[in-house]
Coordinates of N, CA and C in Angstrom, one line a residue:
X1 N 0.8 -1.2 0.0 CA 0.0 0.0 0.0 C 0.9 1.2 0.0
X2 N 0.5 2.2 -0.7 CA 1.2 3.4 -0.9 C 0.7 4.5 0.2
X3 N 1.7 5.2 0.7 CA 1.3 6.3 1.6 C 1.4 7.6 0.9
X4 N 0.3 8.4 1.0 CA 0.3 9.7 0.4 C 0.4 10.8 1.5
X5 N 1.1 11.9 1.1 CA 1.3 13.0 2.0 C 0.9 14.3 1.4
X6 N 0.2 15.1 2.1 CA -0.2 16.4 1.7 C 0.5 17.4 2.6
X7 N 1.3 18.4 2.0 CA 2.0 19.3 2.9 C 2.3 20.6 2.1
X8 N 2.7 21.6 2.9 CA 3.1 22.9 2.3 C 4.5 23.2 2.7
X9 N 5.4 23.4 1.8 CA 6.8 23.6 2.1 C 7.0 25.0 2.7
X10 N 8.2 25.3 3.2 CA 8.5 26.6 3.8 C 8.3 27.7 2.8
X11 N 8.5 27.4 1.5 CA 8.4 28.5 0.5 C 7.0 28.7 0.0
X12 N 6.0 28.0 0.7 CA 4.6 28.1 0.4 C 4.1 27.3 -0.8
X13 N 5.0 26.4 -1.3 CA 4.6 25.5 -2.4 C 3.7 24.4 -1.8
X14 N 2.6 24.1 -2.3 CA 1.8 23.0 -1.9 C 2.4 21.8 -2.5
X15 N 2.4 20.6 -1.8 CA 3.0 19.4 -2.4 C 2.1 18.2 -2.1
X16 N 2.1 17.3 -3.0 CA 1.5 16.0 -2.8 C 2.5 14.9 -3.1
X17 N 2.7 13.9 -2.3 CA 3.8 13.0 -2.4 C 3.2 11.6 -2.1
X18 N 3.6 10.6 -2.9 CA 3.3 9.2 -2.7 C 4.6 8.5 -2.6
X19 N 4.7 7.5 -1.7 CA 6.0 6.8 -1.5 C 5.6 5.4 -1.1
X20 N 6.3 4.4 -1.6 CA 6.2 3.0 -1.2 C 7.4 2.2 -1.7
X21 N 7.4 0.9 -1.3 CA 8.4 0.1 -1.9 C 8.3 0.0 -3.4
X22 N 9.5 -0.2 -4.0 CA 9.5 -0.1 -5.5 C 8.4 -1.0 -6.1
X23 N 7.7 -0.3 -7.0 CA 6.6 -0.9 -7.8 C 6.4 0.0 -9.0
X24 N 7.3 -0.2 -10.0 CA 7.4 0.7 -11.2 C 6.0 0.9 -11.9
X25 N 5.3 -0.2 -12.1 CA 4.0 -0.1 -12.8 C 3.0 0.7 -12.1
X26 N 3.0 0.6 -10.8 CA 2.0 1.3 -9.9 C 2.3 2.8 -10.0
X27 N 3.6 3.2 -10.0 CA 3.9 4.6 -10.1 C 3.8 5.2 -11.5
X28 N 3.9 4.4 -12.5 CA 3.6 4.8 -13.8 C 2.1 5.1 -13.9
X29 N 1.3 4.3 -13.2 CA -0.2 4.5 -13.2 C -0.5 5.8 -12.5
X30 N 0.2 6.2 -11.5 CA 0.0 7.4 -10.8 C 0.2 8.6 -11.8
X31 N 1.3 8.5 -12.6 CA 1.6 9.5 -13.6 C 0.4 9.6 -14.6
X32 N -0.2 8.5 -14.9 CA -1.4 8.6 -15.8 C -2.6 9.2 -15.2
X33 N -2.8 8.8 -13.9 CA -4.0 9.3 -13.2 C -3.9 10.9 -13.0
X34 N -2.7 11.3 -12.7 CA -2.5 12.7 -12.4 C -2.0 13.5 -13.6
X35 N -2.0 12.8 -14.8 CA -1.7 13.5 -16.1 C -0.4 14.3 -16.0
X36 N 0.7 13.7 -15.6 CA 1.9 14.4 -15.5 C 3.1 13.5 -16.0
X37 N 4.1 14.2 -16.4 CA 5.3 13.5 -16.8 C 6.4 13.6 -15.8
X38 N 6.1 13.9 -14.5 CA 7.1 14.0 -13.5 C 7.8 12.7 -13.3
X39 N 9.1 12.9 -13.1 CA 10.0 11.7 -12.9 C 9.7 11.0 -11.6
X40 N 9.8 9.7 -11.6 CA 9.6 8.9 -10.4 C 11.0 8.7 -9.8
X41 N 11.1 9.1 -8.6 CA 12.4 9.0 -7.9 C 12.5 7.6 -7.2
X42 N 13.7 7.1 -7.2 CA 13.9 5.8 -6.5 C 15.0 6.1 -5.4
X43 N 14.6 5.7 -4.1 CA 15.5 6.0 -3.0 C 16.2 4.7 -2.6
X44 N 17.5 4.6 -2.6 CA 18.3 3.5 -2.2 C 17.8 2.2 -2.9
X45 N 17.2 2.3 -4.0 CA 16.8 1.1 -4.7 C 15.6 0.4 -4.1
X46 N 15.1 1.0 -3.0 CA 14.0 0.3 -2.2 C 12.7 0.9 -2.3
X47 N 12.6 2.3 -2.5 CA 11.4 3.0 -2.5 C 11.2 3.9 -3.7
X48 N 10.0 3.9 -4.3 CA 9.6 4.9 -5.3 C 9.0 6.0 -4.6
X49 N 9.2 7.2 -5.2 CA 8.5 8.4 -4.7 C 8.0 9.2 -5.9
X50 N 6.8 9.7 -5.8 CA 6.1 10.5 -6.8 C 5.7 11.8 -6.1
X51 N 6.2 12.9 -6.6 CA 5.9 14.2 -6.0 C 5.5 15.2 -7.0
X52 N 4.5 16.0 -6.7 CA 4.0 17.1 -7.5 C 3.9 18.4 -6.7
X53 N 4.2 19.5 -7.3 CA 4.0 20.8 -6.5 C 3.6 22.0 -7.4
X54 N 3.6 21.8 -8.7 CA 3.2 23.0 -9.6 C 1.7 23.3 -9.3
X55 N 1.3 24.5 -9.6 CA -0.1 24.8 -9.4 C -1.0 23.9 -10.3
X56 N -0.6 23.6 -11.5 CA -1.4 22.8 -12.4 C -1.5 21.4 -11.8
X57 N -0.4 20.8 -11.3 CA -0.4 19.5 -10.7 C -1.2 19.5 -9.4
X58 N -1.1 20.5 -8.6 CA -1.9 20.6 -7.3 C -3.3 20.6 -7.6
X59 N -3.7 21.3 -8.7 CA -5.1 21.3 -9.1 C -5.6 20.0 -9.5
X60 N -4.7 19.2 -10.2 CA -5.1 17.8 -10.6 C -5.3 16.9 -9.3
X61 N -4.5 17.1 -8.3 CA -4.6 16.4 -7.1 C -6.0 16.7 -6.4
X62 N -6.3 18.0 -6.3 CA -7.5 18.5 -5.8 C -8.7 17.9 -6.6
X63 N -8.6 18.0 -7.9 CA -9.7 17.4 -8.7 C -9.9 15.9 -8.4
X64 N -8.8 15.2 -8.3 CA -8.9 13.7 -8.1 C -9.6 13.4 -6.7
X65 N -9.1 14.1 -5.7 CA -9.6 13.8 -4.4 C -11.0 14.5 -4.0
X66 N -11.3 15.6 -4.7 CA -12.5 16.3 -4.4 C -13.6 16.3 -5.4
X67 N -13.3 16.1 -6.7 CA -14.3 16.3 -7.7 C -14.5 15.1 -8.6
X68 N -13.8 14.0 -8.4 CA -13.8 12.8 -9.3 C -14.9 11.9 -9.0
X69 N -15.6 12.0 -7.9 CA -16.6 11.0 -7.5 C -16.1 9.7 -6.9
X70 N -14.8 9.6 -6.7 CA -14.2 8.5 -6.0 C -14.6 8.5 -4.6
X71 N -14.4 7.4 -3.9 CA -14.7 7.3 -2.5 C -13.8 8.4 -1.8
X72 N -14.4 9.2 -0.9 CA -13.6 10.3 -0.2 C -12.6 9.7 0.7
X73 N -11.5 10.5 1.0 CA -10.6 10.1 2.0 C -11.3 10.2 3.4
X74 N -11.0 9.3 4.3 CA -11.6 9.2 5.6 C -10.5 9.1 6.7
X75 N -10.9 9.3 7.9 CA -10.0 9.2 9.0 C -8.9 10.2 9.0
X76 N -7.8 9.8 9.5 CA -6.6 10.7 9.6 C -6.2 11.3 8.3
X77 N -6.2 10.5 7.2 CA -5.8 11.0 5.9 C -6.8 12.0 5.4
X78 N -8.1 11.8 5.7 CA -9.1 12.8 5.3 C -8.9 14.1 6.1
X79 N -8.6 14.1 7.3 CA -8.3 15.2 8.1 C -7.1 16.0 7.6
X80 N -6.0 15.2 7.3 CA -4.8 15.8 6.7 C -5.1 16.5 5.4
X81 N -5.9 15.9 4.6 CA -6.3 16.5 3.3 C -7.0 17.8 3.5
X82 N -8.0 17.8 4.4 CA -8.8 19.1 4.6 C -7.9 20.2 5.2
X83 N -7.0 19.8 6.1 CA -6.0 20.8 6.6 C -5.1 21.3 5.5
X84 N -4.7 20.5 4.6 CA -3.9 20.9 3.5 C -4.6 21.9 2.6
X85 N -5.9 21.6 2.3 CA -6.7 22.5 1.5 C -6.8 23.9 2.2
X86 N -7.0 23.9 3.5 CA -7.1 25.1 4.3 C -5.8 25.9 4.2
X87 N -4.7 25.2 4.3 CA -3.4 25.8 4.2 C -3.1 26.4 2.8
X88 N -3.6 25.7 1.8 CA -3.4 26.2 0.4 C -4.3 27.5 0.3
X89 N -5.5 27.4 0.8 CA -6.4 28.6 0.7 C -5.8 29.8 1.3
X90 N -5.1 29.6 2.5 CA -4.5 30.7 3.2 C -3.1 31.1 2.8
X91 N -2.6 30.4 1.8 CA -1.3 30.7 1.3 C -1.3 31.9 0.3
X92 N -0.3 32.8 0.4 CA -0.3 33.9 -0.6 C 0.0 33.4 -2.0
X93 N 0.6 32.3 -2.1 CA 0.9 31.7 -3.5 C -0.4 31.3 -4.2
X94 N -1.5 30.9 -3.4 CA -2.7 30.5 -4.0 C -3.9 31.4 -3.7
X95 N -3.6 32.6 -3.2 CA -4.6 33.6 -2.8 C -5.3 34.1 -4.1
X96 N -6.6 34.4 -3.9 CA -7.4 35.0 -5.0 C -6.8 36.2 -5.5
X97 N -6.6 36.3 -6.8 CA -6.1 37.5 -7.5 C -7.2 38.2 -8.1
X98 N -7.2 39.6 -8.2 CA -8.3 40.3 -8.8 C -8.6 39.8 -10.2
X99 N -7.6 39.4 -10.9 CA -7.9 38.9 -12.3 C -8.5 37.5 -12.3
X100 N -8.4 36.8 -11.2 CA -8.8 35.4 -11.2 C -7.8 34.5 -11.7
X101 N -6.7 35.0 -12.2 CA -5.6 34.1 -12.8 C -4.8 33.4 -11.8
X102 N -4.5 32.2 -12.1 CA -3.6 31.4 -11.2 C -4.3 30.8 -10.0
X103 N -5.6 31.0 -9.8 CA -6.2 30.5 -8.6 C -6.5 29.0 -8.8
X104 N -6.6 28.3 -7.6 CA -7.0 26.9 -7.6 C -8.5 26.8 -7.4
X105 N -9.1 25.8 -8.0 CA -10.5 25.6 -7.8 C -10.7 24.6 -6.6
X106 N -11.1 25.2 -5.5 CA -11.3 24.4 -4.2 C -12.7 23.9 -4.1
X107 N -12.8 22.8 -3.4 CA -14.2 22.3 -3.1 C -14.8 23.2 -2.1
X108 N -16.2 23.3 -2.0 CA -16.9 24.1 -1.1 C -16.8 23.6 0.3

């Protein structure tokens, strides 16, 4: 099973990361699901890691977890996701601009 992490770095970049023991095909599937060409990192030959942080990729993560109709995150992971969304909303990087440009589409 893969562990997903939602966090905001010190520079205010929102990040989503998946990490687990090496399973190349699973991580290639993550790239397809999140429609990205991001490189899959391998740590010590034991773990794969998939990370995204661009605004476009963060929006894809939000779309997947909030707007796709999939079963919602529950328990601690659901709480972490909701906190992450709040942190993103409060971040100057993702704040509403008068032009509406560059904003993320958050769930209500």
